[in-house]
Amino acid sequence: PVGMQPPLLVVSALLAAVLRCFGPRGGSVFFTRDTGDVLVTRHGQKILRSLQLEHPAARLIVDCVHTHCQIAADGSKSFLLLLSALLSEMVSCCGASWDSATARRLAQRLLQFCWTGLDDVIARGVTQRASLLAICGYHGDVVEGLVRGYMAGRVGDGPAKVLSPLVCRFYQKWSGGVRGAEPVAVIHTHFSLLHTAVSGLPIGCSGVAEGLVLERDWSAFFEHGPRVEVLVLAASVCPAAEPGRGCVCDRCVAWPQVCVCAQQLGACVLLSAAKQPDWVLQWARRNRVCLAECLDPERLDLLCLLGQSRPTPAGRVATATSVRRLVLGGRRLAAVVPAHAPRAHTLLLCGPGPGPLDQSVSEDQSQSPAADCWAEALGSGCLLPVGGAFELLLHDFLLSSDWTGDPQVSRLLARAVLSVPGALHSHKPRHFLQLHAHFLRQGSGGPSRPWSGGLESVAAKRQLLSAVLQCAAKLLTVETVLRVHAPLRTSRSDEEED
Amino acid sequence: MALNADDEDFEWEPPSDAEMKVIQARRERQDKISKLMGDYLLKGYKMLGECCEVCQTILLQDKQKKNYCVSCQELDSDVDKDNPALNAQAALSQVRERQLASQPAAGDPPLSITGQPRPEHCEGAASGLRGPLPPQAAVGPAAVAPPAPVPAPQCPAAAPHPALLSAEEAVLHKLRWATQELQQSASVEASVQLCGLIRGCADSLRSLKELQGS
């Protein structure tokens, strides 16, 4: 049996590496490479992936963190905090090494609590009291509260002061004043296409731009009237009369068809995913037609979707209210406002370097599971103030006589969850005690002070706890470590090249 | 403890003060080790899949492919004198504490914390707990206190000669162990401590011989 000492030490070492970046007041880590590349980041997952880890328990833990972050889009440092606290509670309870039968039994009990007891505990101990705490006393928009809570933990207090109102305005533009989960779901589904990262500018230059930003500048740009037809070309243009005859490219659009379409429909904007020949550019300049090339095909698809495009022999045609050229520092970007989607806006995020920019946007492109958490939170109203409310409520309920589940696991978990608010308020321990007293008073129906800070969703916290319990159970069931000298085939091997 | 028992038995007993001190000291040492390891990981050291042979801490490897044990090479050079997990003197003062606490029940040998010997450096604490109760006057402060308790001629329950013999045997055993450890020791600080231990054992043996002679 491997015992608990090595996994506990591994988790503690990984936690010590990322803890300095935890919470709104956390700092950043500055990485340099031998090639001269520099990265400034406080993103837990990025830091973990930059460490060189050969120990199998370390790799297992980093994989579990990665899986959790793909679902929740945040929480890598909280994951390590909870896991470390849980393991050290187990060690001080039972000693550093025990036989494999005991370890397996404990793992089973953890998993059983995770599958059957956790939802019950959260429903009775947290959700019921959450509706009293947050919504009745909350002043302000709920989406704004969620954004504020999320951004403060992710980018830190300073940048959050600039970015939170911006993100809130972005949501408001999309929702058009309609409250609900639907605009949030739409934004999260297409978020990778609805934001543009601009490096080399201060964070204060970030903003919300009308329409869709195409991430490249116009090759030819002219001001046009209030309503323009946009022709979206799928391939490069060929001068031959018919494609395939007299031309060497296998996929191309016939130039005569483009001319005909442009004349008949009055299309004065050409957008293309492919690079067009020089003579097309010259033609566009002569005829005052806007042209943008080498664009992202997915953005063009979204534009066609929002602009309700119709197919023509030359390509797709959509209607736009206006086309603009945005100037941000030294960078110029093309923007198109689709006519049938006046609420479409793009978030422009500026940052001094790639690290802070990655902080502002999640690396994971699959945003929809995170959207599920937020959408569910908005729909059901299970929101709590940030800063430890969830953990304090859970701790009190697990130790109370109202809960009659597995006492050993309950005690372990109750003591472990306090590590998160403890670390958040480590600079001011008295503040933590005051917070505890405040929530206890509120829970028992005492006088309530309205909360105006950030909010977090109970669903996200539940997901975090479940992931931590499963990871701890995995670590407990490791019996022997086998050294293998042949390389293992993993699907993540190309990601590790970062 | 509770988790080793059946699932139906949940008699979790809180640890005693002495146990708490050991747990606390161990936890502090572990915290120091993990903090140092975290710093080294950020500096570019690699966390290996192997453990140090001496202290079972996970090894790190620097860019020059040299293995590094944080616990042996960094922490042991400034040993915490009050850490009973590491220092025989501190362990013995813990033993005295327990004896003070259990003095109303004099004559009963103190119970050991665990039934098994501890795998730490100071086996003195465990063997001290299993030995007979020494009187207050006989246990004087030494440079490095001997691991075995000084025998008590006033102890009413045990006859002097068997007690002296068993004490002498215990001290000799510890002396032999310390000698073996000294031969294998690679660290300067550990060697200094072991020499202190051997000196303490020699002092104890001298005192035992004087007692036997008197």
XYZ file of C-alpha atoms in Angstrom:
712
model
C 0.000 0.000 0.000
C 1.245 3.404 -0.942
C -0.215 5.215 2.059
C -1.411 8.799 2.208
C 1.854 10.602 2.808
C 3.054 10.936 -0.817
C -0.308 12.100 -2.265
C -0.747 14.593 0.569
C 2.733 15.984 0.002
C 2.123 16.191 -3.744
C -1.166 18.073 -3.304
C 0.381 20.390 -0.728
C 3.313 21.157 -3.024
C 1.006 21.903 -5.988
C -1.176 24.029 -3.751
C 1.839 25.950 -2.456
C 2.726 26.729 -6.064
C -0.698 28.197 -6.945
C -1.924 29.545 -3.612
C -0.132 32.851 -4.068
C -2.571 33.583 -6.937
C -5.745 32.634 -5.099
C -8.650 35.019 -4.622
C -9.272 38.618 -5.600
C -6.161 39.753 -3.778
C -3.887 37.054 -5.165
C -0.832 37.904 -7.217
C 0.549 36.525 -10.446
C 3.335 34.197 -11.433
C 6.022 35.253 -13.882
C 7.379 32.435 -16.049
C 10.347 32.728 -18.354
C 11.626 30.237 -20.874
C 15.151 29.689 -22.108
C 13.958 30.983 -25.479
C 13.153 34.329 -23.876
C 9.368 33.853 -23.848
C 7.676 35.397 -20.882
C 4.308 34.616 -19.350
C 2.566 36.485 -16.550
C -0.435 34.578 -15.306
C -2.589 33.812 -12.310
C -4.575 31.140 -14.050
C -4.364 27.999 -11.907
C -4.565 25.516 -14.732
C -1.948 27.292 -16.800
C 0.448 27.338 -13.852
C -0.124 23.641 -13.178
C 0.464 22.746 -16.816
C 3.719 24.719 -16.819
C 5.168 22.706 -13.939
C 7.314 19.693 -14.664
C 5.674 16.783 -12.921
C 6.781 13.189 -13.196
C 5.130 11.882 -10.076
C 2.054 9.835 -11.071
C -0.098 11.242 -8.266
C 0.733 14.771 -9.442
C -0.312 13.962 -12.990
C -3.500 12.323 -11.772
C -4.361 15.407 -9.750
C -3.612 17.772 -12.645
C -5.840 15.647 -14.894
C -8.662 15.813 -12.360
C -8.260 19.598 -12.165
C -8.346 19.816 -15.940
C -11.534 17.721 -16.123
C -13.196 19.842 -13.467
C -12.252 23.100 -15.186
C -13.667 21.883 -18.465
C -17.015 21.509 -16.754
C -16.978 24.490 -14.444
C -14.608 26.825 -16.357
C -13.020 27.907 -13.064
C -11.945 26.682 -9.660
C -8.576 24.985 -10.089
C -7.082 26.599 -6.983
C -10.166 25.979 -4.854
C -10.004 22.359 -6.014
C -6.454 21.978 -4.720
C -7.297 23.789 -1.473
C -10.200 21.483 -0.725
C -8.334 18.345 -1.740
C -5.335 19.236 0.396
C -7.515 20.040 3.413
C -9.508 16.814 3.001
C -6.393 14.650 2.744
C -4.684 16.293 5.706
C -7.834 15.841 7.821
C -7.775 12.166 6.870
C -4.105 11.856 7.771
C -4.464 13.524 11.165
C -7.503 11.384 11.839
C -6.093 8.061 10.834
C -2.317 8.300 10.532
C -0.166 8.562 7.454
C -0.342 4.969 6.326
C -2.966 2.325 6.604
C -3.808 -0.938 4.946
C -5.410 -1.062 1.545
C -8.686 -2.469 2.872
C -9.249 0.586 5.058
C -8.318 2.902 2.227
C -10.744 1.170 -0.155
C -13.531 1.336 2.423
C -12.954 5.035 2.941
C -12.891 5.624 -0.809
C -16.231 3.820 -1.119
C -17.706 5.920 1.655
C -16.510 9.118 0.028
C -18.037 8.107 -3.286
C -21.265 7.053 -1.621
C -21.500 10.415 0.086
C -20.783 12.081 -3.236
C -23.530 10.215 -5.108
C -26.241 10.037 -2.470
C -25.579 12.419 0.394
C -24.123 15.527 -1.238
C -27.258 16.691 -3.038
C -29.340 16.186 0.089
C -26.872 18.109 2.238
C -26.738 20.994 -0.204
C -30.489 21.093 -0.685
C -31.258 21.129 3.031
C -28.263 22.910 4.437
C -27.460 25.456 1.766
C -30.110 25.996 -0.913
C -32.983 26.556 1.470
C -31.030 29.152 3.346
C -29.535 30.616 0.171
C -32.909 31.843 -0.987
C -33.259 33.717 2.278
C -29.784 35.141 2.209
C -29.076 36.324 -1.257
C -32.185 37.173 -3.197
C -34.249 38.887 -0.549
C -31.405 41.062 0.528
C -29.682 41.508 -2.787
C -29.663 44.905 -4.387
C -28.777 44.893 -8.010
C -28.920 42.778 -11.089
C -28.273 39.113 -10.513
C -26.209 38.719 -13.689
C -24.101 41.650 -12.563
C -23.551 39.942 -9.216
C -22.515 36.708 -10.898
C -20.128 38.529 -13.216
C -18.602 40.487 -10.355
C -18.058 37.370 -8.264
C -16.565 35.480 -11.194
C -14.258 38.234 -12.449
C -12.910 39.179 -9.011
C -11.771 35.646 -8.400
C -10.427 35.188 -11.894
C -8.546 38.374 -12.799
C -8.086 39.982 -9.391
C -9.575 43.063 -7.799
C -7.792 45.650 -9.956
C -8.668 44.433 -13.458
C -12.095 43.290 -12.229
C -13.028 46.898 -11.434
C -12.586 47.698 -15.131
C -13.776 44.471 -16.683
C -16.852 43.651 -14.585
C -18.920 46.696 -15.657
C -17.834 46.053 -19.221
C -18.946 42.438 -19.182
C -22.214 43.459 -17.542
C -22.789 46.036 -20.290
C -22.026 43.338 -22.871
C -24.686 41.076 -21.368
C -27.146 43.955 -21.196
C -26.649 44.817 -24.865
C -27.325 41.235 -25.844
C -30.318 40.791 -23.585
C -31.809 44.152 -24.538
C -33.262 44.526 -21.089
C -34.842 41.062 -21.077
C -33.947 39.201 -17.882
C -33.339 35.532 -18.076
C -31.050 32.709 -18.928
C -31.513 32.741 -22.710
C -29.174 35.636 -23.627
C -26.573 34.133 -21.272
C -26.870 30.790 -23.058
C -26.527 32.432 -26.478
C -23.437 34.361 -25.402
C -21.805 31.330 -23.874
C -22.474 29.160 -26.916
C -20.752 31.572 -29.269
C -18.425 33.278 -26.820
C -15.246 32.380 -28.678
C -16.589 34.359 -31.652
C -18.112 37.188 -29.653
C -14.913 38.486 -28.116
C -11.676 39.805 -29.534
C -8.436 39.878 -27.599
C -6.102 42.767 -28.333
C -2.620 42.441 -26.913
C -0.278 45.293 -26.135
C -2.827 47.754 -24.766
C -3.770 48.525 -21.179
C -6.847 46.822 -19.753
C -8.621 50.177 -19.577
C -8.851 50.246 -23.381
C -11.287 47.328 -23.350
C -14.781 48.022 -24.553
C -17.980 46.732 -26.133
C -18.252 47.204 -29.897
C -21.431 47.128 -31.897
C -21.798 44.242 -34.326
C -19.387 41.429 -35.064
C -15.665 42.182 -35.096
C -13.822 40.198 -37.736
C -10.283 40.287 -36.228
C -8.638 41.514 -39.408
C -8.502 44.855 -41.066
C -10.214 45.739 -44.345
C -8.029 45.335 -47.416
C -10.155 48.033 -48.984
C -12.534 50.197 -47.010
C -15.083 52.798 -48.039
C -17.895 54.386 -46.102
C -21.293 53.157 -47.188
C -24.905 54.046 -46.575
C -27.273 52.842 -43.884
C -28.010 49.469 -45.443
C -25.508 47.372 -47.326
C -25.519 43.963 -48.892
C -22.644 41.771 -47.885
C -21.422 38.994 -50.163
C -19.620 36.238 -48.322
C -17.278 34.306 -50.597
C -16.350 30.812 -49.593
C -13.296 30.442 -51.815
C -10.823 32.313 -53.903
C -12.088 33.975 -57.105
C -11.096 32.590 -60.461
C -11.130 34.645 -63.639
C -12.362 31.708 -65.757
C -15.954 31.770 -66.887
C -16.740 28.433 -65.301
C -14.961 26.815 -62.445
C -12.959 23.745 -63.352
C -12.440 24.766 -66.963
C -9.209 26.503 -67.719
C -8.189 26.976 -64.108
C -5.864 25.018 -61.856
C -7.543 25.518 -58.468
C -9.971 22.806 -57.335
C -12.308 25.085 -55.427
C -12.979 28.544 -56.694
C -15.712 31.003 -57.411
C -16.192 32.216 -60.953
C -15.510 35.917 -61.299
C -18.332 36.654 -63.731
C -20.830 35.283 -61.230
C -19.426 37.556 -58.553
C -19.736 40.590 -60.822
C -23.296 39.716 -61.736
C -24.261 39.226 -58.104
C -22.602 42.430 -57.036
C -24.435 44.394 -59.715
C -27.842 42.800 -59.283
C -27.951 42.894 -55.500
C -25.913 46.014 -55.069
C -23.428 44.194 -52.843
C -20.714 46.614 -51.915
C -18.977 44.542 -49.253
C -17.037 41.389 -50.041
C -15.962 39.124 -47.201
C -13.821 36.125 -47.910
C -12.332 33.295 -45.868
C -9.664 32.791 -48.530
C -7.029 35.164 -49.870
C -8.153 36.852 -53.074
C -5.875 37.640 -56.042
C -4.465 41.146 -56.368
C -6.613 42.066 -59.332
C -9.744 41.549 -57.176
C -8.357 44.078 -54.712
C -7.699 46.533 -57.510
C -11.197 46.023 -58.845
C -12.641 46.618 -55.366
C -10.681 49.861 -54.994
C -11.783 51.073 -58.404
C -15.440 50.317 -57.691
C -15.562 51.475 -54.050
C -16.271 47.988 -52.754
C -15.112 47.050 -49.239
C -13.031 43.903 -49.152
C -11.778 41.831 -46.222
C -9.855 38.577 -46.727
C -8.454 35.652 -44.745
C -11.256 35.809 -42.231
C -12.217 33.136 -39.744
C -14.792 30.865 -41.444
C -16.673 30.373 -38.150
C -17.140 34.092 -37.719
C -18.454 34.327 -41.252
C -20.885 31.514 -40.475
C -22.091 33.358 -37.378
C -22.476 36.549 -39.383
C -24.555 34.709 -41.964
C -26.621 33.154 -39.206
C -27.310 36.472 -37.503
C -27.784 38.278 -40.805
C -30.206 35.622 -42.118
C -28.182 35.090 -45.268
C -29.525 33.563 -48.457
C -27.473 31.485 -50.897
C -26.560 32.697 -54.365
C -24.394 31.163 -57.073
C -21.473 33.337 -56.000
C -21.789 32.805 -52.269
C -24.013 33.816 -49.359
C -25.548 37.278 -49.192
C -26.529 38.944 -45.921
C -27.774 42.415 -45.075
C -25.861 44.681 -42.740
C -26.791 47.941 -41.121
C -23.267 49.301 -41.357
C -19.651 48.369 -41.774
C -16.955 50.061 -39.743
C -13.249 50.128 -39.169
C -12.235 50.067 -35.501
C -8.910 51.534 -34.462
C -7.411 50.252 -31.197
C -3.960 51.532 -30.572
C -1.898 50.366 -33.525
C -4.388 47.719 -34.497
C -7.268 48.119 -36.954
C -10.223 45.775 -37.081
C -13.184 45.322 -39.387
C -16.674 45.312 -37.892
C -20.013 44.475 -39.487
C -23.403 45.095 -37.862
C -25.938 42.506 -39.110
C -29.300 44.032 -39.938
C -31.439 41.324 -38.377
C -29.513 41.161 -35.136
C -29.249 44.696 -33.808
C -28.337 43.439 -30.340
C -25.184 41.684 -31.544
C -22.129 43.143 -29.835
C -18.539 42.059 -29.442
C -16.453 42.303 -26.311
C -13.056 43.846 -26.948
C -10.586 42.746 -24.290
C -7.263 44.509 -24.129
C -4.343 43.358 -22.079
C -0.655 44.142 -21.826
C 0.359 40.623 -22.773
C -0.961 37.158 -23.574
C -1.055 36.056 -19.920
C -3.454 38.694 -18.589
C -5.538 38.304 -21.730
C -5.936 34.572 -21.163
C -7.074 35.400 -17.674
C -9.940 37.454 -18.993
C -11.196 34.825 -21.346
C -11.433 31.205 -20.551
C -9.071 29.010 -22.494
C -11.593 26.294 -22.943
C -13.628 26.710 -26.027
C -16.408 24.445 -24.814
C -18.228 27.065 -22.803
C -21.666 25.509 -22.851
C -21.289 23.384 -19.690
C -20.275 26.513 -17.782
C -23.278 28.237 -19.323
C -25.451 25.446 -17.924
C -24.274 26.285 -14.414
C -25.021 29.966 -14.833
C -28.291 29.410 -16.640
C -29.418 27.000 -13.929
C -28.359 29.436 -11.247
C -30.271 32.270 -12.846
C -33.316 30.117 -13.376
C -33.497 28.535 -9.946
C -32.179 31.462 -7.929
C -29.601 29.336 -6.101
C -27.062 32.056 -5.622
C -24.977 32.969 -2.644
C -22.715 35.860 -1.735
C -19.054 35.180 -2.495
C -16.505 34.983 0.245
C -17.383 31.804 2.075
C -21.148 31.722 2.552
C -21.500 28.304 0.920
C -18.683 26.774 2.943
C -19.893 28.196 6.239
C -23.451 27.019 5.693
C -22.253 23.572 4.658
C -19.925 23.310 7.652
C -22.683 24.221 10.105
C -25.186 21.847 8.587
C -22.814 18.861 8.397
C -22.012 19.190 12.084
C -25.558 19.841 13.194
C -27.935 17.239 14.550
C -30.265 17.731 11.556
C -27.867 15.776 9.369
C -27.733 12.059 10.047
C -25.496 10.854 7.248
C -22.057 9.211 7.500
C -20.583 10.991 10.547
C -16.928 10.322 9.739
C -17.122 11.658 6.193
C -19.321 14.542 7.329
C -16.800 15.557 9.962
C -13.900 15.326 7.518
C -15.710 17.367 4.895
C -17.013 19.939 7.386
C -13.506 20.694 8.587
C -12.037 20.630 5.088
C -14.479 23.104 3.459
C -13.448 25.867 5.824
C -10.036 25.947 4.152
C -11.468 27.916 1.204
C -12.816 30.955 3.092
C -9.843 30.648 5.420
C -7.474 31.148 2.499
C -9.638 33.899 0.978
C -9.542 35.913 4.170
C -6.067 34.896 5.309
C -4.961 38.521 5.257
C -7.725 39.388 7.718
C -8.708 36.454 9.944
C -11.029 38.629 12.017
C -13.030 39.386 8.900
C -13.612 35.664 8.453
C -15.009 35.361 11.963
C -17.266 38.364 11.435
C -18.531 36.832 8.215
C -19.275 33.574 10.009
C -21.223 35.385 12.699
C -23.088 37.416 10.061
C -24.290 34.347 8.172
C -25.246 32.511 11.314
C -27.344 35.501 12.362
C -28.989 35.716 8.970
C -29.681 32.016 8.876
C -31.456 32.134 12.180
C -33.683 34.989 11.068
C -31.789 37.809 12.671
C -31.498 41.316 11.202
C -30.129 41.136 7.675
C -27.759 43.539 5.999
C -28.305 43.678 2.243
C -25.438 42.237 0.239
C -24.058 44.235 -2.638
C -20.956 42.265 -3.490
C -20.449 39.420 -5.932
C -22.510 36.257 -6.208
C -21.661 32.676 -6.921
C -23.813 29.768 -7.930
C -24.507 26.819 -5.649
C -24.425 24.486 -8.667
C -20.791 25.396 -9.378
C -19.834 24.761 -5.750
C -21.602 21.424 -5.770
C -19.694 20.464 -8.909
C -16.419 21.413 -7.197
C -17.147 19.316 -4.114
C -18.159 16.338 -6.198
C -14.958 16.543 -8.254
C -12.782 16.815 -5.130
C -14.431 13.820 -3.456
C -13.970 11.716 -6.572
C -10.323 12.709 -6.908
C -9.676 11.898 -3.243
C -11.321 8.487 -3.723
C -9.073 7.866 -6.743
C -5.958 8.715 -4.747
C -7.033 6.404 -1.923
C -7.451 3.425 -4.222
C -3.926 3.621 -5.661
C -2.308 0.453 -4.379
C 0.996 0.237 -6.203
C 2.898 2.468 -8.557
C 4.419 0.684 -11.575
C 7.314 2.258 -13.396
C 6.867 1.936 -17.154
C 9.750 2.725 -19.461
C 7.830 2.778 -22.721
C 6.113 6.079 -23.589
C 2.398 6.113 -22.854
C 0.029 7.250 -25.566
C -2.140 10.032 -24.196
C -4.566 12.284 -26.015
C -3.155 15.318 -24.242
C 0.425 14.842 -25.401
C 0.169 17.629 -27.992
C -1.200 20.073 -25.395
C 1.901 19.593 -23.302
C 3.973 21.247 -25.957
C 2.794 24.655 -24.674
C -8.277 4.412 15.376
C -11.813 4.779 14.169
C -11.283 4.047 10.502
C -9.519 0.783 11.257
C -12.566 -0.459 13.151
C -15.755 -1.820 11.635
C -18.061 0.474 9.811
C -20.553 0.416 12.662
C -18.076 1.674 15.270
C -17.661 5.406 15.158
C -15.887 5.964 18.442
C -13.535 8.713 17.397
C -11.512 9.785 20.420
C -9.841 13.130 20.275
C -6.052 12.848 20.524
C -4.341 13.641 23.830
C -2.228 16.748 24.339
C 0.989 14.886 23.735
C -0.381 13.363 20.562
C -1.640 16.760 19.436
C 1.804 18.240 19.877
C 3.349 15.533 17.751
C 0.647 15.896 15.117
C 1.060 19.670 15.149
C 4.830 19.464 14.882
C 4.582 16.962 12.056
C 2.049 19.105 10.242
C 4.239 22.192 10.560
C 7.188 20.317 9.184
C 5.103 19.027 6.311
C 3.850 22.541 5.604
C 7.416 23.811 5.466
C 8.417 20.998 3.142
C 5.480 21.539 0.797
C 6.015 25.307 0.703
C 9.635 24.804 -0.244
C 8.664 22.234 -2.850
C 6.093 24.604 -4.340
C 8.717 27.324 -4.659
C 11.164 24.976 -6.311
C 8.518 23.693 -8.739
C 7.839 27.260 -9.835
C 11.552 27.784 -10.326
C 11.635 24.946 -12.830
C 12.556 21.941 -10.741
C 10.969 18.661 -11.762
C 8.958 16.604 -9.284
C 10.179 13.027 -9.634
C 8.259 9.850 -9.014
C 10.793 8.690 -6.437
C 11.145 9.258 -2.717
C 14.218 9.993 -0.638
C 15.610 6.870 1.034
C 16.232 8.647 4.319
C 13.057 10.584 4.955
C 10.598 9.397 2.248
C 10.073 12.945 0.953
C 9.435 13.229 -2.772
C 12.606 14.088 -4.667
C 13.029 17.095 -6.936
C 15.424 17.350 -9.858
C 17.053 20.564 -10.985
C 17.935 21.536 -14.511
C 21.357 19.954 -14.167
C 19.633 16.596 -13.497
C 20.777 16.597 -9.897
C 18.338 15.114 -7.381
C 17.444 17.242 -4.405
C 15.642 16.343 -1.196
C 14.098 19.398 0.417
C 13.753 17.805 3.808
C 17.250 16.356 4.172
C 19.235 19.092 2.493
C 17.396 22.175 3.552
C 15.216 21.630 6.608
C 17.490 19.350 8.616
C 20.215 21.984 8.697
C 18.093 24.169 10.952
C 16.413 21.580 13.063
C 13.582 22.777 15.242
C 14.663 22.118 18.801
C 11.111 21.933 20.021
C 9.976 19.457 17.438
C 9.352 16.195 19.265
C 9.121 14.404 15.954
C 12.798 15.105 15.392
C 14.596 16.001 18.586
C 15.214 13.530 21.398
C 15.376 16.342 23.985
C 11.954 17.613 23.002
C 10.593 14.070 22.978
C 11.886 13.489 26.486
C 10.281 16.675 27.753
C 7.031 15.394 26.282
C 7.539 12.134 28.161
C 8.035 14.118 31.399
C 4.832 15.992 30.659
C 2.886 12.790 30.355
C 4.392 11.481 33.533
C 3.386 14.640 35.347
C -0.108 14.301 34.023
C -0.422 10.652 35.031
C 1.365 11.027 38.414
C -1.818 10.591 40.555
C -1.921 7.053 39.159
C 1.713 6.384 40.167
C 2.878 2.832 39.948
C 0.989 2.102 36.733
C 3.231 2.140 33.701
C 2.126 4.845 31.268
C 0.295 3.645 28.178
C 2.074 4.062 24.862
C 0.458 6.175 22.229
C 0.497 3.382 19.707
C 1.258 -0.235 20.309
C 3.937 -0.153 17.637
C 7.311 1.557 17.587
C 7.378 4.919 15.841
C 9.274 5.086 12.591
C 10.769 8.494 13.491
C 14.256 9.471 14.624
C 13.460 9.662 18.299
C 12.515 6.212 19.404
C 13.226 7.515 22.860
C 9.746 8.889 23.249
C 8.126 5.556 22.556
C 10.567 3.575 24.656
C 10.342 6.210 27.368
C 6.618 5.773 27.501
C 6.924 2.052 27.867
C 9.537 2.249 30.627
C 8.892 2.605 34.371
C 8.217 6.010 35.971
C 11.458 7.792 36.968
C 11.390 10.246 39.926
C 11.667 13.991 39.271
C 15.106 14.464 40.839
C 16.843 11.762 38.871
C 15.895 13.186 35.472
C 18.243 16.130 35.191
C 18.865 18.251 32.118
C 21.698 16.999 29.894
C 23.279 18.370 26.730
C 21.418 15.763 24.762
C 19.206 13.797 27.046
C 19.613 10.041 27.035
C 16.745 8.309 25.318
C 16.130 5.727 28.014
C 14.843 6.837 31.400
C 17.207 6.803 34.383
C 16.129 3.944 36.605
C 14.449 4.677 39.937
C 15.830 2.954 43.029
C 12.885 4.419 44.971
C 10.351 2.819 42.673
C 8.397 0.503 44.942
C 6.895 -1.800 42.353
C 10.124 -3.055 40.646
C 13.223 -4.622 42.297
C 16.370 -2.507 41.769
C 18.527 -5.087 40.077
C 16.182 -6.217 37.301
C 15.279 -2.596 36.647
C 18.914 -1.580 36.443
C 19.679 -4.501 34.170
C 16.812 -3.742 31.834
C 17.741 -0.069 31.801
C 21.324 -0.928 31.012
C 20.160 -3.254 28.259
C 17.962 -0.570 26.773
C 20.760 1.987 26.830
C 23.204 -0.437 25.246
C 20.672 -1.254 22.561
C 20.217 2.426 21.844
C 23.969 2.923 21.806
C 24.365 0.154 19.238
C 21.593 1.598 17.114
C 23.116 5.074 17.261
C 26.484 3.687 16.232
C 24.966 1.965 13.213
C 23.135 5.104 12.207
C 26.303 7.134 12.606
C 28.157 4.807 10.246
C 25.461 5.246 7.594
C 24.784 8.909 8.171
C 25.630 11.259 5.290
C 24.499 14.509 6.867
C 26.709 16.552 9.208
C 23.905 17.638 11.468
C 22.562 14.119 11.851
C 26.044 12.900 12.749
C 26.399 15.611 15.393
C 23.097 14.617 16.913
C 23.994 10.940 16.890
C 27.291 11.692 18.625
C 25.358 13.602 21.258
C 23.076 10.622 21.659
C 26.029 8.272 22.090
C 27.520 10.611 24.699
C 24.189 10.641 26.514
C 24.035 6.855 26.427
C 27.561 6.662 27.838
C 26.606 9.047 30.651
C 23.560 6.919 31.408
C 25.627 3.762 31.496
C 28.106 5.411 33.860
C 25.250 6.453 36.161
C 23.797 2.945 36.026
C 27.161 1.411 36.922
C 27.457 3.818 39.880
C 24.001 2.813 41.047
C 24.788 -0.879 40.704
C 28.029 -0.372 42.548
C 26.411 1.620 45.387
